[in-house]
Coordinates of C-alpha atoms in Angstrom, one line a residue:
Chain A
M1 CA 13.3 17.6 -14.5
S2 CA 12.9 17.3 -18.2
D3 CA 15.1 15.1 -20.6
P4 CA 16.1 16.5 -23.6
A5 CA 17.7 13.7 -24.6
T6 CA 14.7 12.3 -24.9
P7 CA 13.2 13.3 -28.4
T8 CA 9.4 13.7 -29.3
P9 CA 8.7 10.4 -31.5
N10 CA 5.9 11.0 -33.8
K11 CA 3.8 8.1 -32.0
K12 CA 3.6 6.8 -28.5
L13 CA 3.4 3.3 -27.4
V14 CA 0.2 2.6 -26.0
I15 CA 0.0 0.5 -23.0
G16 CA -2.3 -0.7 -20.1
W17 CA -1.0 -2.4 -16.7
F18 CA -3.5 -4.4 -15.4
S19 CA -3.1 -6.5 -11.8
F20 CA -4.5 -9.9 -10.7
T21 CA -4.0 -11.8 -7.8
C22 CA -0.9 -10.9 -6.2
C23 CA 1.1 -8.1 -3.4
E24 CA 1.5 -5.4 -6.3
D25 CA 5.4 -5.3 -5.6
S26 CA 5.7 -4.9 -9.0
T27 CA 2.5 -2.1 -9.9
I28 CA 4.6 -0.8 -6.7
L29 CA 8.3 -1.2 -8.4
F30 CA 7.0 0.6 -11.6
S31 CA 5.8 2.9 -9.5
E32 CA 9.0 4.0 -8.0
L33 CA 10.7 3.4 -12.1
L34 CA 8.9 6.6 -12.5
N35 CA 11.1 8.5 -10.2
E36 CA 13.8 8.2 -12.9
H37 CA 11.8 7.6 -15.7
F38 CA 9.1 9.9 -15.7
D39 CA 10.3 12.5 -18.1
A40 CA 10.9 10.2 -21.0
W41 CA 8.1 7.6 -20.8
K42 CA 5.7 11.2 -20.8
K43 CA 7.3 11.4 -24.2
L44 CA 7.4 8.0 -25.4
V45 CA 4.3 6.1 -23.6
E46 CA 0.4 6.4 -24.4
F47 CA -0.4 5.3 -20.6
R48 CA -4.0 4.8 -21.4
H49 CA -5.2 1.9 -18.8
V50 CA -3.0 2.5 -15.9
K51 CA -5.5 2.5 -12.4
V52 CA -2.4 2.9 -10.1
I53 CA -1.8 6.7 -11.8
K54 CA -5.1 7.6 -13.2
S55 CA -8.8 7.6 -13.2
N56 CA -9.8 7.7 -16.9
N57 CA -9.1 4.8 -18.4
E58 CA -9.5 3.3 -21.6
L59 CA -9.8 -0.5 -22.2
R60 CA -9.1 0.2 -26.6
D61 CA -6.5 -0.9 -28.6
L62 CA -3.0 -1.2 -26.5
D63 CA 0.0 -1.8 -28.2
V64 CA 1.5 -3.5 -24.7
A65 CA -0.7 -5.1 -21.9
F66 CA 1.7 -5.2 -18.8
V67 CA 0.0 -7.9 -16.5
E68 CA 0.6 -8.7 -13.0
G69 CA -0.9 -11.5 -10.4
A70 CA -2.6 -15.0 -10.8
I71 CA -6.1 -15.5 -12.2
S72 CA -8.2 -16.4 -9.2
S73 CA -11.8 -16.3 -10.6
P74 CA -13.8 -16.7 -14.1
T75 CA -14.3 -13.0 -13.4
Q76 CA -10.7 -12.3 -13.7
A77 CA -10.4 -14.8 -16.3
Q78 CA -13.0 -12.7 -18.4
E79 CA -11.4 -9.8 -17.5
V80 CA -7.7 -10.6 -18.7
L81 CA -9.0 -12.1 -21.6
D82 CA -11.2 -8.8 -22.7
I83 CA -7.3 -7.6 -22.3
R84 CA -5.8 -10.0 -24.5
N85 CA -8.5 -9.3 -27.2
N86 CA -8.0 -5.6 -26.8
S87 CA -3.3 -5.5 -27.1
K88 CA -1.2 -6.2 -29.5
Y89 CA 1.0 -7.9 -27.0
V90 CA 1.2 -9.5 -23.5
V91 CA 3.7 -9.1 -20.7
A92 CA 3.3 -11.5 -17.4
I93 CA 4.8 -9.4 -15.3
G94 CA 6.4 -11.1 -11.9
S95 CA 6.5 -14.1 -10.2
C96 CA 3.1 -14.6 -9.9
A97 CA 1.8 -14.0 -13.6
C98 CA 4.9 -16.0 -14.7
T99 CA 4.6 -19.0 -12.5
G100 CA 1.3 -18.9 -10.3
K101 CA 3.2 -18.4 -7.0
P102 CA 3.2 -17.6 -4.4
S103 CA -0.5 -16.5 -5.1
A104 CA -1.1 -19.7 -6.3
S105 CA 0.0 -21.7 -2.9
R106 CA -4.0 -22.6 -2.2
N107 CA -3.5 -24.9 -5.3
D108 CA -1.0 -26.8 -3.0
L109 CA -3.7 -27.7 0.1
L110 CA -4.6 -30.3 1.4
P111 CA -8.3 -30.9 2.0
E112 CA -7.9 -31.0 5.7
D113 CA -6.7 -27.4 5.4
I114 CA -9.7 -26.4 4.0
T115 CA -11.4 -25.0 6.9
D116 CA -15.0 -23.7 7.1
K117 CA -13.5 -20.1 7.0
I118 CA -11.8 -20.8 3.2
K119 CA -15.1 -22.8 2.5
W120 CA -16.9 -19.9 3.2
Y121 CA -14.9 -17.1 1.3
M122 CA -14.5 -19.7 -1.7
E123 CA -18.2 -20.8 -2.0
N124 CA -19.4 -16.9 -1.1
F125 CA -17.2 -15.5 -4.0
D126 CA -16.4 -16.6 -7.8
Y127 CA -13.2 -18.4 -6.8
S128 CA -11.7 -20.5 -9.1
Q129 CA -11.0 -24.4 -7.8
K130 CA -7.7 -23.5 -9.3
V131 CA -5.1 -20.3 -9.4
Q132 CA -3.7 -20.3 -12.6
K133 CA -0.7 -18.4 -14.0
L134 CA -1.4 -16.0 -17.0
D135 CA -0.5 -18.3 -19.8
E136 CA -2.8 -20.9 -18.3
V137 CA -5.5 -18.5 -19.4
I138 CA -4.7 -16.5 -22.7
K139 CA -1.3 -15.8 -24.6
V140 CA 1.6 -14.6 -23.4
D141 CA 4.4 -13.0 -25.9
D142 CA 6.8 -12.0 -22.9
Y143 CA 7.6 -12.9 -19.4
V144 CA 9.0 -10.6 -16.9
Q145 CA 10.1 -12.7 -13.9
G146 CA 11.2 -12.2 -10.8
C147 CA 9.0 -11.0 -7.2
P148 CA 8.9 -8.2 -7.5
M149 CA 9.7 -8.1 -11.3
N150 CA 13.3 -7.6 -12.4
A151 CA 13.9 -3.8 -13.1
A152 CA 16.3 -4.4 -15.8
S153 CA 14.3 -7.0 -17.3
F154 CA 11.2 -4.8 -17.5
L155 CA 13.4 -1.7 -18.8
T156 CA 14.8 -4.2 -21.5
A157 CA 10.8 -5.7 -22.3
L158 CA 10.0 -1.9 -22.6
D159 CA 12.5 -0.7 -25.0
K160 CA 11.8 -4.1 -26.9
Y161 CA 8.2 -2.7 -27.7
L162 CA 9.3 0.8 -28.1
K163 CA 11.1 -0.1 -31.0
L164 CA 8.6 -2.9 -32.3
C165 CA 5.5 -0.9 -32.2
G166 CA 7.9 1.9 -34.1
V167 CA 8.0 4.5 -31.5
I168 CA 12.0 4.5 -31.1
P169 CA 14.8 3.8 -33.8
A170 CA 15.4 -0.2 -33.7
D171 CA 19.3 0.9 -33.1
P172 CA 21.2 -0.6 -30.2
T173 CA 21.1 2.3 -28.3
P174 CA 18.7 1.7 -25.0
V175 CA 16.3 4.8 -24.2
N176 CA 16.0 3.4 -20.3
P177 CA 19.2 3.3 -19.0
Q178 CA 19.5 0.6 -16.8
P179 CA 19.1 0.7 -12.9
Q180 CA 22.7 0.6 -10.7
Q181 CA 23.1 -2.1 -8.9
Chain B
M1 CA -31.4 14.8 -5.0
Q2 CA -29.9 11.9 -6.1
Q3 CA -32.5 8.7 -5.4
G4 CA -31.5 5.0 -6.3
T5 CA -28.1 3.5 -6.4
I6 CA -24.9 4.9 -7.0
T7 CA -22.2 2.5 -8.5
L8 CA -18.6 3.4 -8.6
D9 CA -17.2 1.0 -10.9
H10 CA -13.4 1.7 -11.2
I11 CA -11.9 3.4 -7.8
T12 CA -8.4 4.7 -9.2
K13 CA -5.6 5.4 -7.5
I14 CA -5.4 3.2 -4.2
E15 CA -3.8 -0.1 -3.8
G16 CA -5.9 -3.1 -4.9
N17 CA -9.7 -3.9 -6.0
A18 CA -12.4 -2.5 -4.1
G19 CA -16.2 -1.6 -4.9
L20 CA -18.5 0.5 -3.7
N21 CA -22.9 -0.1 -3.8
V22 CA -24.8 3.0 -2.4
T23 CA -29.2 2.5 -2.3
V24 CA -31.1 5.6 -1.5
V25 CA -34.3 5.7 -0.9
D26 CA -36.5 8.8 -0.2
G27 CA -33.7 11.0 -0.1
K28 CA -31.7 9.3 2.8
V29 CA -28.6 6.3 2.2
T30 CA -30.6 2.9 3.1
D31 CA -27.8 0.8 2.3
L32 CA -23.8 1.2 1.3
K33 CA -21.4 -1.6 0.9
F34 CA -17.9 -0.7 1.1
M35 CA -16.8 -4.2 -0.6
I36 CA -13.2 -5.2 -0.6
S37 CA -13.0 -7.3 -3.7
D38 CA -9.4 -8.2 -4.3
Y39 CA -9.2 -12.6 -3.9
R40 CA -7.7 -13.9 -0.6
R41 CA -4.7 -16.1 -1.1
F42 CA -4.9 -17.8 2.3
Y43 CA -1.7 -17.4 3.4
T44 CA -2.3 -17.7 6.7
T45 CA -3.6 -21.3 6.0
V46 CA -0.6 -22.0 3.8
V47 CA 2.3 -21.0 6.3
K48 CA 1.3 -24.0 8.7
G49 CA 4.0 -26.9 8.3
K50 CA 6.7 -25.0 7.5
P51 CA 9.8 -23.9 9.7
A52 CA 8.6 -20.7 11.5
V53 CA 12.2 -19.0 10.5
T54 CA 10.9 -19.0 6.8
A55 CA 7.3 -17.3 7.6
P56 CA 8.3 -13.7 7.4
S57 CA 10.1 -13.8 4.2
F58 CA 7.3 -16.0 2.8
L59 CA 4.3 -13.4 4.7
S60 CA 5.8 -10.1 3.2
R61 CA 4.5 -11.2 0.3
I62 CA 1.0 -10.2 1.2
C63 CA 1.9 -6.7 0.2
G64 CA 3.9 -4.8 -2.0
T65 CA 4.1 -1.7 -0.5
C66 CA 4.3 -2.4 2.9
S67 CA 6.1 -5.6 2.7
V68 CA 8.5 -4.4 5.3
S69 CA 5.5 -4.1 7.6
H70 CA 4.8 -7.7 7.9
L71 CA 8.0 -9.0 7.7
F72 CA 9.0 -6.7 10.9
C73 CA 5.3 -7.9 12.4
S74 CA 6.1 -11.6 11.3
I75 CA 9.3 -11.6 12.6
E76 CA 8.3 -10.4 16.0
A77 CA 5.5 -13.1 16.4
V78 CA 8.1 -15.8 15.6
E79 CA 10.9 -14.4 18.2
K80 CA 8.5 -14.0 20.8
S81 CA 7.3 -17.4 20.3
Q82 CA 10.5 -18.5 20.6
G83 CA 11.7 -16.7 23.0
I84 CA 14.4 -14.3 21.3
Q85 CA 15.3 -11.5 22.1
V86 CA 17.3 -9.1 20.0
T87 CA 19.7 -6.4 20.5
D88 CA 19.6 -2.4 20.8
Q89 CA 21.1 -2.4 17.7
T90 CA 19.1 -4.3 15.9
M91 CA 16.2 -2.8 16.8
T92 CA 18.3 0.7 15.8
L93 CA 18.6 -0.7 13.0
R94 CA 14.7 -2.3 12.1
R95 CA 13.3 1.6 13.1
L96 CA 16.2 3.3 10.5
A97 CA 14.6 0.3 7.9
Y98 CA 11.3 1.7 8.9
D99 CA 11.8 5.2 8.5
A100 CA 13.0 4.6 4.9
L101 CA 9.7 2.6 4.6
L102 CA 7.8 5.0 5.8
I103 CA 9.3 7.7 3.5
R104 CA 8.8 5.8 -0.1
D105 CA 5.1 4.8 1.2
H106 CA 3.5 7.9 1.9
A107 CA 5.3 10.1 -0.3
L108 CA 3.5 7.2 -2.7
H109 CA 0.1 7.6 -1.8
L110 CA 0.8 11.2 -0.7
Y111 CA 2.0 12.2 -4.4
F112 CA 1.1 9.7 -6.8
F113 CA -2.3 9.3 -5.8
S114 CA -4.1 12.0 -3.3
L115 CA -1.9 14.7 -5.4
P116 CA -4.5 15.2 -7.8
D117 CA -7.4 15.4 -5.6
V118 CA -5.9 18.6 -4.0
L119 CA -4.9 20.1 -7.5
D120 CA -7.9 18.7 -8.9
I121 CA -6.9 17.0 -12.0
D122 CA -6.8 13.4 -13.0
S123 CA -3.4 12.3 -12.9
I124 CA 0.2 12.9 -12.4
L125 CA 0.2 12.9 -15.7
D126 CA -1.8 16.1 -16.2
I127 CA 0.7 17.8 -14.2
S128 CA 1.9 21.1 -15.8
D129 CA 5.4 21.1 -17.2
D130 CA 6.0 24.4 -15.8
P131 CA 8.8 24.6 -13.0
D132 CA 7.4 27.5 -11.8
D133 CA 4.5 25.6 -11.1
L134 CA 3.7 24.2 -7.5
G135 CA 1.9 20.2 -8.9
Y136 CA 5.4 20.4 -10.7
Q137 CA 7.4 21.5 -8.0
L138 CA 5.4 18.5 -5.4
L139 CA 5.9 16.3 -8.6
Y140 CA 9.6 16.4 -9.0
D141 CA 9.7 16.9 -5.0
S142 CA 7.4 13.4 -4.2
F143 CA 10.3 11.7 -7.2
A144 CA 13.3 12.9 -5.0
I145 CA 11.0 11.8 -1.6
K146 CA 10.3 8.5 -2.8
Q147 CA 14.3 7.8 -4.8
L148 CA 15.6 8.6 -0.7
G149 CA 13.7 6.5 0.6
T150 CA 14.4 3.7 -1.5
D151 CA 18.1 4.3 -1.3
L152 CA 17.8 3.9 2.1
S153 CA 16.2 0.7 2.1
N154 CA 18.4 -0.6 0.2
T155 CA 21.7 0.0 2.5
I156 CA 20.1 -1.0 5.5
I157 CA 17.9 -3.7 4.3
G158 CA 18.9 -4.9 1.1
A159 CA 15.7 -4.0 -0.9
A160 CA 12.8 -1.7 0.0
I161 CA 10.1 -4.6 -1.4
H162 CA 10.5 -7.5 0.1
A163 CA 14.3 -6.9 2.0
P164 CA 16.5 -9.9 1.9
L165 CA 18.8 -8.9 5.1
P166 CA 16.3 -8.6 8.0
T167 CA 15.9 -12.0 9.8
V168 CA 14.2 -13.9 12.8
G169 CA 17.1 -12.6 15.5
G170 CA 19.1 -10.0 13.5
F171 CA 20.4 -9.4 10.0
L172 CA 21.8 -11.7 7.3
R173 CA 24.3 -8.3 6.7
L174 CA 24.5 -5.3 8.4
P175 CA 24.7 -2.1 6.5
D176 CA 27.9 -0.9 5.3
P177 CA 28.4 2.7 7.3
T178 CA 30.8 4.5 4.8
K179 CA 27.5 4.7 2.9
F180 CA 25.7 6.5 5.7
P181 CA 27.3 10.4 5.2
A182 CA 25.4 10.6 1.7
L183 CA 22.5 9.3 2.8
I184 CA 22.3 12.5 5.7
D185 CA 23.8 14.5 3.2
R186 CA 20.3 14.1 1.1
L187 CA 18.3 13.6 3.8
E188 CA 19.1 17.2 5.2
A189 CA 18.6 18.6 1.9
I190 CA 15.5 17.2 1.7
R191 CA 14.2 18.4 4.4
P192 CA 12.8 21.7 2.8
A193 CA 10.7 19.6 0.0
V194 CA 9.4 17.4 2.6
I195 CA 7.9 20.9 4.5
R196 CA 6.5 22.0 1.1
G197 CA 4.6 18.8 1.0
I198 CA 3.4 19.7 4.3
K199 CA 1.8 23.2 4.0
C200 CA 0.3 21.8 0.8
F201 CA -2.2 19.4 2.3
F202 CA -2.3 21.6 5.5
N203 CA -3.7 24.1 2.8
W204 CA -6.2 21.5 1.2
K205 CA -9.6 22.7 2.7
A206 CA -11.6 19.4 2.5
E207 CA -13.2 18.1 5.2
L208 CA -15.4 15.1 6.3
I209 CA -16.0 15.3 9.9
R210 CA -17.2 13.0 12.0
N211 CA -16.6 11.3 15.7
S212 CA -14.6 8.2 15.9
D213 CA -12.2 6.2 18.5
Y214 CA -8.7 6.3 17.3
L215 CA -6.2 3.5 18.3
A216 CA -2.2 3.2 18.0
L217 CA 0.4 1.6 19.4
R218 CA 2.7 4.2 22.2
N219 CA 5.8 3.4 23.2
P220 CA 6.1 5.7 26.5
D221 CA 9.6 6.8 25.7
R222 CA 9.4 7.9 22.0
Y223 CA 7.4 8.1 18.9
D224 CA 7.6 4.1 17.4
Y225 CA 6.1 2.2 15.5
L226 CA 7.6 -1.0 16.0
V227 CA 6.8 -1.3 20.4
G228 CA 4.4 -0.2 22.7
E229 CA 1.2 -0.5 24.1
V230 CA -2.3 0.2 22.3
I231 CA -4.0 2.8 23.5
N232 CA -7.4 4.3 22.4
T233 CA -8.3 7.9 22.6
E234 CA -10.0 7.4 26.1
G235 CA -6.6 6.1 27.4
K236 CA -7.5 2.7 27.4
R237 CA -4.2 0.7 27.2
V238 CA -4.4 -2.6 26.0
P239 CA -0.9 -5.2 25.6
E240 CA 0.4 -6.4 22.2
E241 CA -0.9 -9.9 23.7
Q242 CA -4.6 -8.7 24.3
F243 CA -4.9 -7.1 21.4
H244 CA -6.9 -9.5 19.5
N245 CA -9.3 -10.1 22.0
F246 CA -10.0 -5.8 22.7
L247 CA -11.4 -6.3 19.1
K248 CA -14.4 -8.1 17.4
S249 CA -14.1 -9.9 14.0
V250 CA -17.6 -8.6 11.6
V251 CA -18.3 -11.0 8.6
I252 CA -19.2 -8.6 6.0
P253 CA -20.9 -10.6 3.6
Y254 CA -20.2 -8.8 0.2
S255 CA -16.2 -8.5 0.9
Q256 CA -13.2 -10.0 0.9
A257 CA -12.0 -8.9 4.2
E258 CA -13.6 -8.9 7.9
G259 CA -14.3 -6.0 9.4
Y260 CA -14.0 -5.1 13.3
V261 CA -15.2 -3.4 16.1
F262 CA -14.3 -2.8 19.7
S263 CA -15.4 -6.2 21.3
D264 CA -17.1 -4.3 24.2
S265 CA -18.5 -1.1 22.8
K266 CA -19.4 -2.9 19.0
E267 CA -18.6 1.0 18.3
D268 CA -16.3 1.6 14.7
Y269 CA -12.5 3.0 14.9
L270 CA -10.1 4.1 12.9
V271 CA -6.3 3.3 12.7
G272 CA -3.4 4.7 10.3
S273 CA -1.9 7.9 10.6
L274 CA -4.1 9.8 11.9
A275 CA -4.6 8.2 14.4
R276 CA -1.4 8.1 15.5
I277 CA -0.6 12.0 15.4
N278 CA -3.6 12.6 17.3
L279 CA -2.4 10.1 20.0
N280 CA 1.1 10.5 19.7
R281 CA 2.0 13.8 18.4
D282 CA 3.8 15.2 21.9
Q283 CA 6.3 12.6 21.2
L284 CA 7.2 14.3 17.4
L285 CA 11.2 14.6 17.7
P286 CA 12.0 18.3 19.0
R287 CA 13.5 19.2 15.2
T288 CA 10.4 17.9 13.6
K289 CA 8.1 20.0 16.0
A290 CA 10.1 23.0 15.6
D291 CA 9.2 23.0 12.2
L292 CA 5.7 22.5 12.0
G293 CA 4.7 25.4 14.1
E294 CA 0.6 25.8 12.7
Y295 CA 0.1 22.7 11.3
L296 CA 0.4 20.7 14.2
S297 CA -2.9 22.9 15.4
F298 CA -5.1 21.0 13.4
F299 CA -4.7 18.1 15.3
P300 CA -6.3 16.4 17.5
S301 CA -8.7 15.9 14.4
N302 CA -12.0 14.4 13.1
N303 CA -11.3 14.9 9.4
V304 CA -10.3 12.6 7.6
Y305 CA -8.8 14.1 4.9
D306 CA -6.4 14.8 7.8
N307 CA -4.9 11.3 7.5
N308 CA -3.0 12.8 5.1
L309 CA -1.6 15.4 6.4
A310 CA -0.5 13.2 9.6
Q311 CA 0.9 11.3 6.9
A312 CA 3.2 14.1 5.4
I313 CA 4.2 14.9 9.0
E314 CA 5.3 11.4 9.6
I315 CA 7.8 11.7 6.4
L316 CA 9.4 14.7 8.0
Q317 CA 9.6 12.8 11.1
A318 CA 10.9 9.7 9.7
V319 CA 13.9 11.9 7.6
D320 CA 14.8 13.8 11.2
E321 CA 15.0 10.0 13.1
A322 CA 17.1 8.6 9.9
I323 CA 19.4 11.6 11.0
D324 CA 19.6 11.2 14.2
I325 CA 20.6 7.1 14.0
L326 CA 23.0 7.3 10.9
K327 CA 24.7 10.3 12.9
T328 CA 25.2 8.0 16.3
I329 CA 24.6 4.7 15.1
Q330 CA 28.2 2.5 15.8
I331 CA 27.7 -0.6 13.7
Q332 CA 29.1 -3.4 15.9
P333 CA 29.8 -6.7 14.6
E334 CA 26.9 -9.7 15.2
T335 CA 24.9 -12.3 13.9
P336 CA 21.5 -13.3 13.8
I337 CA 20.3 -14.8 17.6
K338 CA 19.8 -18.1 17.2
K339 CA 17.4 -20.7 20.0
D340 CA 16.9 -24.3 19.3
P341 CA 13.2 -24.7 18.5
V342 CA 10.5 -24.2 21.3
A343 CA 6.6 -24.9 21.1
G344 CA 5.6 -21.4 21.9
I345 CA 3.2 -18.1 21.4
G346 CA 4.5 -15.3 19.9
V347 CA 2.4 -12.0 19.0
G348 CA 3.6 -9.4 17.1
V349 CA 1.7 -5.6 17.0
I350 CA 3.7 -3.2 15.0
E351 CA 2.2 0.6 13.5
A352 CA 2.5 -0.4 9.6
P353 CA 2.0 3.4 7.2
R354 CA -2.0 2.6 7.5
G355 CA -2.2 1.6 10.7
I356 CA -2.0 -0.9 13.2
L357 CA -0.9 -4.2 12.2
Y358 CA -1.7 -8.0 14.3
H359 CA 0.8 -11.3 13.2
L360 CA 0.7 -14.2 16.1
A361 CA 2.4 -17.1 15.4
E362 CA 2.7 -20.5 17.2
T363 CA 4.8 -23.5 16.7
D364 CA 5.6 -26.7 17.8
N365 CA 9.0 -28.4 19.4
T366 CA 10.1 -28.6 16.0
G367 CA 9.6 -24.9 15.3
T368 CA 6.8 -25.4 13.0
I369 CA 4.1 -23.1 12.8
I370 CA 1.4 -24.6 13.8
N371 CA -1.1 -22.0 13.9
Y372 CA -0.9 -18.3 12.0
D373 CA -3.3 -15.5 12.3
V374 CA -2.7 -12.0 10.8
I375 CA -5.4 -8.6 11.7
V376 CA -4.6 -5.9 8.9
P377 CA -5.0 -2.0 9.0
T378 CA -7.3 -1.3 6.0
A379 CA -9.7 -4.0 7.4
Q380 CA -9.9 -2.4 10.4
N381 CA -11.1 0.9 8.4
Q382 CA -13.3 -1.4 6.6
I383 CA -16.2 -0.5 9.2
N384 CA -15.2 3.3 9.8
T385 CA -15.0 3.9 6.1
E386 CA -18.4 3.2 5.2
N387 CA -19.9 5.1 8.3
D388 CA -18.2 7.9 6.6
L389 CA -19.5 7.6 3.7
K390 CA -22.4 7.4 4.7
K391 CA -22.5 10.4 6.3
F392 CA -21.2 12.0 3.3
F393 CA -23.7 10.9 0.6
N394 CA -26.5 11.9 3.1
E395 CA -25.3 15.2 3.4
N396 CA -24.9 15.5 0.1
L397 CA -27.2 14.0 -2.0
H398 CA -27.8 17.4 -3.3
K399 CA -25.0 16.8 -5.7
T400 CA -24.7 15.5 -9.2
K401 CA -24.0 11.7 -9.7
E402 CA -20.7 12.1 -10.8
Q403 CA -19.6 14.6 -7.8
L404 CA -20.6 12.4 -5.6
Q405 CA -18.8 9.7 -7.2
H406 CA -15.5 11.6 -7.4
E407 CA -15.6 12.7 -3.7
A408 CA -16.4 8.8 -2.5
E409 CA -13.1 8.2 -4.7
V410 CA -11.3 11.3 -2.8
I411 CA -12.5 10.1 0.8
I412 CA -11.7 6.3 0.7
R413 CA -8.0 7.7 -1.2
A414 CA -7.3 9.7 1.8
Y415 CA -7.6 6.7 4.4
D416 CA -4.7 5.1 2.0
P417 CA -6.5 1.6 2.2
C418 CA -4.5 -1.3 0.6
M419 CA -6.4 -3.6 -1.2
S420 CA -4.0 -6.4 -1.2
C421 CA -3.3 -6.4 2.4
A422 CA -7.3 -6.8 3.0
T423 CA -7.6 -6.2 -1.4
N424 CA -7.0 -1.5 -6.8
F425 CA -9.9 0.1 -7.6
L426 CA -13.4 0.6 -6.3
K427 CA -16.5 0.0 -7.8
I428 CA -19.6 2.1 -7.0
N429 CA -23.0 0.8 -7.7
W430 CA -25.8 3.8 -7.5
H431 CA -29.5 2.0 -7.4
E432 CA -32.4 4.1 -8.0
K433 CA -35.5 3.4 -6.4

């Protein structure tokens, strides 16, 4: 229900949410956080590029890009570079973006593990030789660790950028209550 | 009449990345490519050389939304490879956890991804703020339904995503029964909202009918996701261990996922909620059936959009089964069953929310994985999806490009594909000739 406690700000935090190579567990967790935070976030956040919940997306003038997943190909590297160039801040979301693993596990395969089937995929599509964590490809401003991301850390990061971008006052009261354990 | 090639660059509101290329010549679709474009992670190779007991937790990372399916299927495969037979209590708790998964996972797809299609809006963000608006009511229903699924998961298996408590042989920690009464009350209270959702998808008049064959797991004793034989529309029965031989994998050069057809007829088929309700609706719980009335009359159905209605029905079944289990289970202290490692092969076949999921685990005599294979539902549905889309385009080329792009997305969403499993959006390319 509508949350009268959250005042409507003069500007909203313009965000994007992006997924690369991963299991999208943090995207699912993000969608679950909407159960509790939908009303408050609708007042505070403009979801300019969030493919999991909308079709009309624009990669333009984002305040914060939340990026989940590791980078597996030159195509993905270019996409994430475009995201970086259109965002004031980039936050790496979840284990694969922050550390590469587990999506980067193929980097540890031995030559004898590379079957013809794997070779076929690697050669037929534009796979990079190595899967990279996000900060190996672009500058990253913050990290929300976890597999899936730690929900409390994400809410803390969101509060930080709501304040940093002037959407809410930089007072000590968090807008996003921490989830109950 | 459209000519040339249609490109749909961004299929949204699905789980994973995909694309679509359609070529039309002389008023007929001459080529259609449904491309799953998530990059593979080769986890079935990565898991080789690791202790089998660690495989399920790692392989749950194949997919965020149906991680519990991969976890349970992998556990079953490893248990069978090691000759471990779990207790009735473990199976009952796994069924309860699975009900929680179905409630949360189906509700995410139905309300966040497909409901905007029913309401003819872009996104849940566009739903009216008027509490009397049906969309508003359904959206807030969905928050409560999903949260209940998550809370039930948290109570039984420790988390809704990558649950830490289920393990080979049982549970690392048993749930706290003092939490059950409050969950029962919430499950009872949510039923009217779930039935409202069923009515919404029943009233949606979208239609794409093509004769498909259907595959689902059937347990002779109950509507089940975890145990049974695989059956098809013709009544053919295949034991879990033989499932792989029943299928022929098809390399699709433009897709990062293999497709599957029947090994004998080479025909396509569909798995998922529509298949399960078509083949197993007689086994729904009496209480569930009693409240479904006319909503079940659509089945069996060859309308792919009815996959949404079937999912909504399965939420009610999951709610009712969870109530029954929570009311009746008497938790007995037990620890996971352990055995000395042996060389063996085990097959797990279960119904993920999107359809039949297959894991095969082979171990050496130290209990180390030496071979592993996984077949996921979205890959199995890939060829069926292409064939449905060909029919759709051939019958609707009089529509505008924008209409065709939008409706193709809606069809693909009805399948509830999961591209992380096989591969978040679709690219349709429309080539004019």
